[in-house]
JSON list of C-alpha atoms in Angstrom, two decimals:
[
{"chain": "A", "resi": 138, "resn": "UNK", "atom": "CA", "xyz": [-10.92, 13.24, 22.93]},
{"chain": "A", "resi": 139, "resn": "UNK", "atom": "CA", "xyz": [-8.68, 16.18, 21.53]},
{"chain": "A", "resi": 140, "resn": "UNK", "atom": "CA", "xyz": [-9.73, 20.03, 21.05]},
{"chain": "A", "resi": 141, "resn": "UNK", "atom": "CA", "xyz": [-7.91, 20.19, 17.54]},
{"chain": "A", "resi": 142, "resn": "UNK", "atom": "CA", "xyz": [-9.65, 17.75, 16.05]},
{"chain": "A", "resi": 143, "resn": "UNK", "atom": "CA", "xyz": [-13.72, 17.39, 16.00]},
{"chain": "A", "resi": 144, "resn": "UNK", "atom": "CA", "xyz": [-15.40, 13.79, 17.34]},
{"chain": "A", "resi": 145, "resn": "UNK", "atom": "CA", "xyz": [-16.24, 12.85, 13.07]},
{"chain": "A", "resi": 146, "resn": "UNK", "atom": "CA", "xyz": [-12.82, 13.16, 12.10]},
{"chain": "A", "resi": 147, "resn": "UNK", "atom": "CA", "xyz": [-11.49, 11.47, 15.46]},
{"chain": "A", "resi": 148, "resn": "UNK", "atom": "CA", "xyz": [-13.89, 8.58, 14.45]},
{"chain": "A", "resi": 149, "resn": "UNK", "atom": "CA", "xyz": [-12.50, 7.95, 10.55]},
{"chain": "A", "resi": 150, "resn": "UNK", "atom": "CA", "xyz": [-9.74, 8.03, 11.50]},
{"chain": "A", "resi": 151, "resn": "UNK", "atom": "CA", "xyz": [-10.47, 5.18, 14.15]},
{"chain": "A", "resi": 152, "resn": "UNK", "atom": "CA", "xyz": [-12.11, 3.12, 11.79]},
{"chain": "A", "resi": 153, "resn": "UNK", "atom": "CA", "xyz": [-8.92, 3.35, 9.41]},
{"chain": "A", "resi": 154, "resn": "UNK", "atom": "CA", "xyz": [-6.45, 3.05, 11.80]},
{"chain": "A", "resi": 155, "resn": "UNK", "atom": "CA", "xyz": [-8.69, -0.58, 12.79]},
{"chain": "A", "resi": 156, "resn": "UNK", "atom": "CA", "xyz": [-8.87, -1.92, 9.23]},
{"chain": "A", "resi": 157, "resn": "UNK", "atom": "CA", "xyz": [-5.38, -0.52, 8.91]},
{"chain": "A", "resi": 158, "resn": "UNK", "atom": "CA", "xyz": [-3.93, -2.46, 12.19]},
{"chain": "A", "resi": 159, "resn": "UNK", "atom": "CA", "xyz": [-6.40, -5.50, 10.97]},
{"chain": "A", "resi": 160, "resn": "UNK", "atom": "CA", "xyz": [-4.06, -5.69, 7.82]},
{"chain": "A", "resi": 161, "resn": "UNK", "atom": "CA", "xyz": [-1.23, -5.94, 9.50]},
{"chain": "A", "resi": 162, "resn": "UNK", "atom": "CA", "xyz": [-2.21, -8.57, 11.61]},
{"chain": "A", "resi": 163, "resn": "UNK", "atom": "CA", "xyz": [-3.28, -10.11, 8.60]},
{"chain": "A", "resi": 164, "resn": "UNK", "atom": "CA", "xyz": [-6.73, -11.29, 10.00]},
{"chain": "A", "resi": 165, "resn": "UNK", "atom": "CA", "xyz": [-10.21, -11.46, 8.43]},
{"chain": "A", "resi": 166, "resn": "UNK", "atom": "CA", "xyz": [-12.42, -8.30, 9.36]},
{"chain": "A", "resi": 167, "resn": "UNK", "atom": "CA", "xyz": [-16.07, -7.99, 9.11]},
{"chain": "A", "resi": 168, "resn": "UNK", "atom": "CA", "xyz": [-15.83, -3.69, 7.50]},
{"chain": "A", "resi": 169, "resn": "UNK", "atom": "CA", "xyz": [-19.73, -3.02, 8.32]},
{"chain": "A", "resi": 170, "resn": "UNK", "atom": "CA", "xyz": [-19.62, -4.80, 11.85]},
{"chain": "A", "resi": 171, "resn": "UNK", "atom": "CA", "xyz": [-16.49, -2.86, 12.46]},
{"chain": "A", "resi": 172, "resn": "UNK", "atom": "CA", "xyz": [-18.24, 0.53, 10.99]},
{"chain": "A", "resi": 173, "resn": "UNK", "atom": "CA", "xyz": [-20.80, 0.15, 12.67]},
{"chain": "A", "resi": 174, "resn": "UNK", "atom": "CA", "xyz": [-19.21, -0.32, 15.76]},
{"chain": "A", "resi": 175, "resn": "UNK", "atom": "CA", "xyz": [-17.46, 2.71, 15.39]},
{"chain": "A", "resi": 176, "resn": "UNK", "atom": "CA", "xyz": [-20.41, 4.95, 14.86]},
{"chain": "A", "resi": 177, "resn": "UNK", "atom": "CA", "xyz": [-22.10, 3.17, 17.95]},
{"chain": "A", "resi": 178, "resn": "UNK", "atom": "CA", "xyz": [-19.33, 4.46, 19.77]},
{"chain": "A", "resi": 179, "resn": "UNK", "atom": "CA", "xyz": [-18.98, 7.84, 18.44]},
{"chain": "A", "resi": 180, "resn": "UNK", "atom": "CA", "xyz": [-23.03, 8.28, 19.19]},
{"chain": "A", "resi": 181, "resn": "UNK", "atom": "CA", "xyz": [-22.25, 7.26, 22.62]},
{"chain": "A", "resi": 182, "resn": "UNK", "atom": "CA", "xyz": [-19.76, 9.89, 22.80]},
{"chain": "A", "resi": 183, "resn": "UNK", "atom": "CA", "xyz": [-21.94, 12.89, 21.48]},
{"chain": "A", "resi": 184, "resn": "UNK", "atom": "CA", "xyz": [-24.54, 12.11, 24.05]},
{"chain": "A", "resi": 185, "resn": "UNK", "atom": "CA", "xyz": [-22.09, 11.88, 26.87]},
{"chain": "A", "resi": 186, "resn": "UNK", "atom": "CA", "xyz": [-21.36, 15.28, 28.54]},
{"chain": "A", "resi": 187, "resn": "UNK", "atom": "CA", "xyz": [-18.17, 14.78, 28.86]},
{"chain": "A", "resi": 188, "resn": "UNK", "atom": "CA", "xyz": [-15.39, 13.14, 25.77]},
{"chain": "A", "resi": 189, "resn": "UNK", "atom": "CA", "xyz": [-15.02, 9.59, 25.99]},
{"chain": "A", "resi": 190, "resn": "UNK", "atom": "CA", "xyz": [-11.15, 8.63, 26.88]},
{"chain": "A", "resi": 191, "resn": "UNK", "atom": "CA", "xyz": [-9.27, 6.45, 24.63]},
{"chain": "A", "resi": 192, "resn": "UNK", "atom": "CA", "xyz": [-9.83, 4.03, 26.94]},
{"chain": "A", "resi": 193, "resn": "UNK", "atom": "CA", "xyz": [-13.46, 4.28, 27.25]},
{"chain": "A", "resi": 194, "resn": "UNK", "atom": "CA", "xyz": [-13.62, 4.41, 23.55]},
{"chain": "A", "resi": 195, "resn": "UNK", "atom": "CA", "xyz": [-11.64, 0.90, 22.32]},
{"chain": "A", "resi": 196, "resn": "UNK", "atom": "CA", "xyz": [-13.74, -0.90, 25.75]},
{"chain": "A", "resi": 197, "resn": "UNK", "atom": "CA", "xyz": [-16.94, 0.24, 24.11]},
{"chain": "A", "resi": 198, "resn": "UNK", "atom": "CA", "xyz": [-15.93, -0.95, 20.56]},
{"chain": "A", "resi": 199, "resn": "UNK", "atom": "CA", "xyz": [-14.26, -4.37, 21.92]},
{"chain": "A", "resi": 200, "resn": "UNK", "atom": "CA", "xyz": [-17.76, -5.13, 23.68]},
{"chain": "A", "resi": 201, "resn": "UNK", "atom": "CA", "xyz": [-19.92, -4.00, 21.08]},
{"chain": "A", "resi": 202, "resn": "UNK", "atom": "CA", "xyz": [-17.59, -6.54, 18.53]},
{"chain": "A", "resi": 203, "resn": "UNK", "atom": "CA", "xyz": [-17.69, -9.31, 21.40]},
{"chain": "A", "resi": 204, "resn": "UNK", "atom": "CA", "xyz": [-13.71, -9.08, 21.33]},
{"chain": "A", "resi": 205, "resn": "UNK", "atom": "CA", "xyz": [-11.80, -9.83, 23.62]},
{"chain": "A", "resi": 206, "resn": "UNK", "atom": "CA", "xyz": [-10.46, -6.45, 25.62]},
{"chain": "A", "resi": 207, "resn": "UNK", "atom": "CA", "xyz": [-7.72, -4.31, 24.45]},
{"chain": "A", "resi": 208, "resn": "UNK", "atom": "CA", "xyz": [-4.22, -4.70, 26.92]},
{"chain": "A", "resi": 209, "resn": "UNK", "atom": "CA", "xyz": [-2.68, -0.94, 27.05]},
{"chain": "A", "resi": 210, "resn": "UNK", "atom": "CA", "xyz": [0.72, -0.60, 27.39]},
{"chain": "A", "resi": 211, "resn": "UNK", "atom": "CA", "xyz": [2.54, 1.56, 29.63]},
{"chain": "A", "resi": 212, "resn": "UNK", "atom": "CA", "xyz": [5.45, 1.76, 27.18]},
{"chain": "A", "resi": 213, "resn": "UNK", "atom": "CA", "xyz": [5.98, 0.92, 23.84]},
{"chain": "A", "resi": 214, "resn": "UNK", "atom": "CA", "xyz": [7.77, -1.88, 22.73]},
{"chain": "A", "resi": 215, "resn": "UNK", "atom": "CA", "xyz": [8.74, -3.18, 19.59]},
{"chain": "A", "resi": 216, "resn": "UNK", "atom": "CA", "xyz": [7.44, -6.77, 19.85]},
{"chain": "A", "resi": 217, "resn": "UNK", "atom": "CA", "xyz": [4.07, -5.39, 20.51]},
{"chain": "A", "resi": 218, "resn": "UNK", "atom": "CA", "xyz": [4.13, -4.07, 16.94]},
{"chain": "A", "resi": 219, "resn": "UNK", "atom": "CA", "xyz": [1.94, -3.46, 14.89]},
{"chain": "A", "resi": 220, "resn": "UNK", "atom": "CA", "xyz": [-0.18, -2.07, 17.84]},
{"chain": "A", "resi": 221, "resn": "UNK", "atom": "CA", "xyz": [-3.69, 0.78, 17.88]},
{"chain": "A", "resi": 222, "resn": "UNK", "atom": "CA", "xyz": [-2.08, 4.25, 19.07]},
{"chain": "A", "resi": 223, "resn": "UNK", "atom": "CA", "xyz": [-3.99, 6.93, 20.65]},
{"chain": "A", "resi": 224, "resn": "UNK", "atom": "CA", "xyz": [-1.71, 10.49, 20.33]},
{"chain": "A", "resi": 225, "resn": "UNK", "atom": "CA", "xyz": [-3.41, 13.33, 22.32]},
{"chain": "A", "resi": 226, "resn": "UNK", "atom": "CA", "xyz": [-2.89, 15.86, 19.65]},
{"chain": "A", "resi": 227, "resn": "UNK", "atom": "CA", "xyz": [-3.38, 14.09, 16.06]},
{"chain": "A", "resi": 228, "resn": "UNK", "atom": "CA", "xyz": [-5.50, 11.36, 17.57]},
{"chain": "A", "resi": 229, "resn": "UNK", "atom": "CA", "xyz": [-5.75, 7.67, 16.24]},
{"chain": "A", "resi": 230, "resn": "UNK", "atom": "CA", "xyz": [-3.11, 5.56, 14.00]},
{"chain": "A", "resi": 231, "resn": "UNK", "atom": "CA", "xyz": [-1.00, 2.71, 14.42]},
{"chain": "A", "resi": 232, "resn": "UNK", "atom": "CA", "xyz": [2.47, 2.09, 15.61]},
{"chain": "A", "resi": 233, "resn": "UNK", "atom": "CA", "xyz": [4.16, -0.37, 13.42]},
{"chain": "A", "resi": 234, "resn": "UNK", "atom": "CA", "xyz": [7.65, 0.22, 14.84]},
{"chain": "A", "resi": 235, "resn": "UNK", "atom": "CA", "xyz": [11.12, 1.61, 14.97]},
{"chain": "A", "resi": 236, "resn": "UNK", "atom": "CA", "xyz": [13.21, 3.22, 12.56]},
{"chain": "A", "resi": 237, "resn": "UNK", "atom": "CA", "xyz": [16.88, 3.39, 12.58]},
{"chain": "A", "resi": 238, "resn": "UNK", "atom": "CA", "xyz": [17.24, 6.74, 14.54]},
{"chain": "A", "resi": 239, "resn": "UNK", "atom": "CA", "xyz": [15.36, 4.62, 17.16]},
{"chain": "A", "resi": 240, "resn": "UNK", "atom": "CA", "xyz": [12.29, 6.88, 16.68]},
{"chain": "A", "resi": 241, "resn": "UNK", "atom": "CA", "xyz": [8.71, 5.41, 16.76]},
{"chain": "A", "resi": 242, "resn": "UNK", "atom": "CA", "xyz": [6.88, 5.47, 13.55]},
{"chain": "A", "resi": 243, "resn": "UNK", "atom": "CA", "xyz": [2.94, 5.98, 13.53]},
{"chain": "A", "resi": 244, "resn": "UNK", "atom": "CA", "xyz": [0.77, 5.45, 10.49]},
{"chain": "A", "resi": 245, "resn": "UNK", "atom": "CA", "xyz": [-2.13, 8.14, 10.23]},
{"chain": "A", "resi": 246, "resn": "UNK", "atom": "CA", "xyz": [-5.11, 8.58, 7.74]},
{"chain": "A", "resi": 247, "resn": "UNK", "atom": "CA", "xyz": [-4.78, 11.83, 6.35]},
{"chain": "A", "resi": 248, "resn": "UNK", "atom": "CA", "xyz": [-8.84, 12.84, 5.14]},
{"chain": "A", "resi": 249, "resn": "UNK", "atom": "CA", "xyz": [-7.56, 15.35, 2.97]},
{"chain": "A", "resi": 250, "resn": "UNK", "atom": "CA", "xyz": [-5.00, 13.11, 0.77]},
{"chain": "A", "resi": 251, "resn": "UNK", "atom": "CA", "xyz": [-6.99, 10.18, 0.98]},
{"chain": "A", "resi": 252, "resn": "UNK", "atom": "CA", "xyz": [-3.78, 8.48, 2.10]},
{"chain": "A", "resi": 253, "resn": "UNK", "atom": "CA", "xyz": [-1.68, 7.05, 5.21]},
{"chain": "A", "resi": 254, "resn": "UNK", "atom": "CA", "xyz": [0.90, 9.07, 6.34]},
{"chain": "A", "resi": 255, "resn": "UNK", "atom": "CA", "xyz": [4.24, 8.65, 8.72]},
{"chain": "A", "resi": 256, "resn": "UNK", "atom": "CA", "xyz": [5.04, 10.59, 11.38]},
{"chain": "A", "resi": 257, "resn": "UNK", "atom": "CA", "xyz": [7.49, 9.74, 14.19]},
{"chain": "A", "resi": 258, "resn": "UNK", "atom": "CA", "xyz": [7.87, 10.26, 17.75]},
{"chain": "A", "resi": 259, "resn": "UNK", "atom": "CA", "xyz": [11.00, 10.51, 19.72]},
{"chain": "A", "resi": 260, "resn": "UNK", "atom": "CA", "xyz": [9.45, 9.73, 23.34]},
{"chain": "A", "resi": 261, "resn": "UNK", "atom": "CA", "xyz": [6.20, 7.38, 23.29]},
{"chain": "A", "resi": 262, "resn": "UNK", "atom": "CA", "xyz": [5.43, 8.24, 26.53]},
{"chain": "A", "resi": 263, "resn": "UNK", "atom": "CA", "xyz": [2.62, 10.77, 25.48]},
{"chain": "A", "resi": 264, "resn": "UNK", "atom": "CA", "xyz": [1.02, 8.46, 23.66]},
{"chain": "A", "resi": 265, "resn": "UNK", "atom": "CA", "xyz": [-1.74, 5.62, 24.48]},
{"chain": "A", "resi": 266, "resn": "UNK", "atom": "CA", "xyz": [-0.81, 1.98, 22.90]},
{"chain": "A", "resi": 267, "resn": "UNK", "atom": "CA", "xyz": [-3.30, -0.63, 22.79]},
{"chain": "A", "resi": 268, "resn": "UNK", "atom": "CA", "xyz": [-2.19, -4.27, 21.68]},
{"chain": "A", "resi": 269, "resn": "UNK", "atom": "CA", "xyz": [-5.74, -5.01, 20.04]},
{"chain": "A", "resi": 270, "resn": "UNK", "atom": "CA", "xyz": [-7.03, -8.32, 18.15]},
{"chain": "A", "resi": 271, "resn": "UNK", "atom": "CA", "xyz": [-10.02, -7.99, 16.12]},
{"chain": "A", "resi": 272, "resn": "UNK", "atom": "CA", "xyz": [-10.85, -11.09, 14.70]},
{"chain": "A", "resi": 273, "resn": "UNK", "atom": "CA", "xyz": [-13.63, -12.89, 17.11]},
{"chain": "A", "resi": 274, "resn": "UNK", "atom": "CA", "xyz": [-11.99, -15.83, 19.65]},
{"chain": "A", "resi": 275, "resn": "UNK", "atom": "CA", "xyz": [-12.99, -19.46, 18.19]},
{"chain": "A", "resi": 276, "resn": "UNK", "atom": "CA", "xyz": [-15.38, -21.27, 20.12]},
{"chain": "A", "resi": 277, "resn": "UNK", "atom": "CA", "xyz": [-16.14, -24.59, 19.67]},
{"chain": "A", "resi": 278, "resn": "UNK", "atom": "CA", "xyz": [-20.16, -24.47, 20.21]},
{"chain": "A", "resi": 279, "resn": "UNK", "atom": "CA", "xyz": [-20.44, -21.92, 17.59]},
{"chain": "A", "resi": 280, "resn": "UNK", "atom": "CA", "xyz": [-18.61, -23.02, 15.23]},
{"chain": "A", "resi": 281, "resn": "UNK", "atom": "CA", "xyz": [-21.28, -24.20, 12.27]},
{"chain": "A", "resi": 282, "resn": "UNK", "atom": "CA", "xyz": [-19.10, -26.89, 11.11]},
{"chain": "A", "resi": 283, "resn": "UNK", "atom": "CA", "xyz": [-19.13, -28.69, 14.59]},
{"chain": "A", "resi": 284, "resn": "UNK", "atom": "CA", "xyz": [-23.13, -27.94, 14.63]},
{"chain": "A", "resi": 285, "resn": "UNK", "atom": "CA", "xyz": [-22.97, -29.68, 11.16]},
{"chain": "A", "resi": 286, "resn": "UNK", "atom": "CA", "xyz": [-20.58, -32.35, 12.19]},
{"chain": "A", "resi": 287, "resn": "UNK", "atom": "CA", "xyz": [-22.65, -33.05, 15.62]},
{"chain": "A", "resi": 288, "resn": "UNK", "atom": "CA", "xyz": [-26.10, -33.32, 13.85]},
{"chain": "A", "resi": 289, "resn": "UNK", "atom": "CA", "xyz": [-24.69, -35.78, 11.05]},
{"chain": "A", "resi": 290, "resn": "UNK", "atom": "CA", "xyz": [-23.35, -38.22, 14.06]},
{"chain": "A", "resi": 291, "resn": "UNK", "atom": "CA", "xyz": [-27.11, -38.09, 15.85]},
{"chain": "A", "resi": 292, "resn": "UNK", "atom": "CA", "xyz": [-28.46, -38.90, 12.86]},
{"chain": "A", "resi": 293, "resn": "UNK", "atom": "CA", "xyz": [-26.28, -42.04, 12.19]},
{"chain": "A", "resi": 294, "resn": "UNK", "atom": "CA", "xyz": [-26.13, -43.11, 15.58]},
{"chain": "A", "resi": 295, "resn": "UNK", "atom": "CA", "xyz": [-27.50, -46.63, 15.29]},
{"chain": "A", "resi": 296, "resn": "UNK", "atom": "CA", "xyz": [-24.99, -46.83, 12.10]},
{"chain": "A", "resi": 297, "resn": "UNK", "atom": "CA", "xyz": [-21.82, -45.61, 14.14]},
{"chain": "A", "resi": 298, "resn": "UNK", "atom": "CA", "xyz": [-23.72, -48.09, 17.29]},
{"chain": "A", "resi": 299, "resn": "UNK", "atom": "CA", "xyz": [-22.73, -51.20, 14.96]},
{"chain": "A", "resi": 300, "resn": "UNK", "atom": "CA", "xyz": [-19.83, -50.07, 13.61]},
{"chain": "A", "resi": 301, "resn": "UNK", "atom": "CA", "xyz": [-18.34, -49.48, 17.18]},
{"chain": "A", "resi": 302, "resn": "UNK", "atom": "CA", "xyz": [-19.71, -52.97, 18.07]},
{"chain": "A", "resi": 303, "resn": "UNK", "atom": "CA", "xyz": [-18.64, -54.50, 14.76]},
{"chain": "A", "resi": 304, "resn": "UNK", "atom": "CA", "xyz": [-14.71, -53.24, 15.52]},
{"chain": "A", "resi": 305, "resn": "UNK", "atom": "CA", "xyz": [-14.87, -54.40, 18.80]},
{"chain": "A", "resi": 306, "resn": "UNK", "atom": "CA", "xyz": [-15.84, -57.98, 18.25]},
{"chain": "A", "resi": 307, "resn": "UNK", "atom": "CA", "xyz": [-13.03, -57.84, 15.27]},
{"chain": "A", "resi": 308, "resn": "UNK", "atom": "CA", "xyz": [-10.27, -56.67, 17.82]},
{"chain": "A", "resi": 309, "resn": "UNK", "atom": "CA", "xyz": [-11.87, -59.61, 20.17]},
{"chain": "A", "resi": 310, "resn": "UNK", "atom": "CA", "xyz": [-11.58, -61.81, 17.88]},
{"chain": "A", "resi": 311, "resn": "UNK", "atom": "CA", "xyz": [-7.87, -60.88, 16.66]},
{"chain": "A", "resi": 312, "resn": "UNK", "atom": "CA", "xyz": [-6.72, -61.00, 20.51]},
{"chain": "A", "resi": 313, "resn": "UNK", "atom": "CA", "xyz": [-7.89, -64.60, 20.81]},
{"chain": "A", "resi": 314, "resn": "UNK", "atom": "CA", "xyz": [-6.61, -66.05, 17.47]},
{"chain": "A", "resi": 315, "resn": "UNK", "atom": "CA", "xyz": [-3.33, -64.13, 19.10]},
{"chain": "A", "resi": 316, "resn": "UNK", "atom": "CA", "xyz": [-3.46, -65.49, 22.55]},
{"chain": "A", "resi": 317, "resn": "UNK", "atom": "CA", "xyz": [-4.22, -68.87, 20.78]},
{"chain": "A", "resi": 318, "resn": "UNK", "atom": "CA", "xyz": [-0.97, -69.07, 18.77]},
{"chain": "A", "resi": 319, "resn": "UNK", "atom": "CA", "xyz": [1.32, -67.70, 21.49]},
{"chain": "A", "resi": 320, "resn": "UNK", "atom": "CA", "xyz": [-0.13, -70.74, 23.78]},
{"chain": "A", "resi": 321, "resn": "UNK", "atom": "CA", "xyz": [0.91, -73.20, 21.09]},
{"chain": "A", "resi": 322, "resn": "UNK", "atom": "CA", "xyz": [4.00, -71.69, 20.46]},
{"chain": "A", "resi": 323, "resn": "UNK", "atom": "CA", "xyz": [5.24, -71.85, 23.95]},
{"chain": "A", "resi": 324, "resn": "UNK", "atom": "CA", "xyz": [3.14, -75.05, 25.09]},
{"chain": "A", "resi": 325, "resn": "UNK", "atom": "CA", "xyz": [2.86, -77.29, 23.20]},
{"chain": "A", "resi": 326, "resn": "UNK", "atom": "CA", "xyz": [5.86, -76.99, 20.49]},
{"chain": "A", "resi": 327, "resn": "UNK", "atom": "CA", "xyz": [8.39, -76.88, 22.71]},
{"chain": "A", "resi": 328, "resn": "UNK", "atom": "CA", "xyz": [7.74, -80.07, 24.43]},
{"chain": "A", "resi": 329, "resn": "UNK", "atom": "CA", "xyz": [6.37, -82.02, 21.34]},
{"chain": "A", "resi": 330, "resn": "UNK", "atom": "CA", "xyz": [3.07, -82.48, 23.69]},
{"chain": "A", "resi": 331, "resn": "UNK", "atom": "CA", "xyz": [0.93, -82.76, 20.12]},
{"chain": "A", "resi": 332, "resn": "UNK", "atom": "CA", "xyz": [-1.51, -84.83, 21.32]},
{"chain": "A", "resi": 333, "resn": "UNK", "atom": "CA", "xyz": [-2.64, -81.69, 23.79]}
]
């Protein structure tokens, strides 16, 4: 982490640049999960000799979430926007983009003003840009609609059994009245064989 700022303050302003970069995205965020996630990491941090990296620090919250990893950027780019930003000196915000003097624009919690701020930065290169999602991946087995859906068809399997049975003796049924006609129609009409 940085000198100029201590590990608390590098921490809030984690967590707001998240729920910050999660509004952007416009996607649903559980607040306590992500909290909490946040002071899991900062714990593991105090009790590491050393300052976690940036790095180290987003890998530890992604697996503690169960997201899916943060892809860093080696430069920034602006249809990577709105993207988690790591500067070495005023710590965590989030990049949202370019202005017209081509300058990058960072959004930072300021603790004191209770209030996000702008700053801009003429060459990205010093700073660390994750591309981040933090709304959990879909998956089908978890999903408690499918559960729901999956346990109402068990239930009524001998009902859907029939059903299935029922619509295949119908379309059976249909194909032979069908095959029936088209025999008579090109048969026995044609050559006036009615006694057939």
């Amino acid at each position: 982490m940085t000198a100029e700022l201590p590990s608390s303050t590098q921490m809030t302003r984690l967590l707001a640049a998240l729920l910050r970069l999660a509004e952007l995205q416009r996607e649903p965020v559980d607040r306590l999960a992500l909290q909490e996630a946040v002071q899991h990491v900062q714990a593991e941090n105090e009790n590491e000799s050393d300052s976690l990296a940036p790095t180290q620090q987003i890998t530890r919250l992604t697996r503690h979430l169960g997201l899916k990893p943060a892809r860093w950027l080696k430069t920034a780019d602006p249809s990577q926007v709105p993207a988690l930003v790591h500067d070495p000196i005023d710590g965590w915000g989030v990049l949202v983009g370019q202005n017209a003097q081509q300058q990058w624009v960072v959004l930072r919690w300021d603790e004191i003003k209770r209030a996000w701020s702008e700053g801009l930065h003429d060459d990205p290169q010093q700073l660390q840009i994750a591309k981040l999602r933090l709304s959990a991946p879909f998956e089908l087995g978890k999903s408690p609609v499918f559960a729901l859906i999956r346990t109402e068809i068990a239930a009524q399997k001998g009902r859907l059994i029939e059903a299935a049975a029922g619509g295949l003796i119908i379309g059976i049924l249909g194909l032979i009245t069908s095959f029936y006609s088209m025999q008579i129609y090109d048969r026995v009409i044609p050559t006036g064989a009615m006694q057939t």
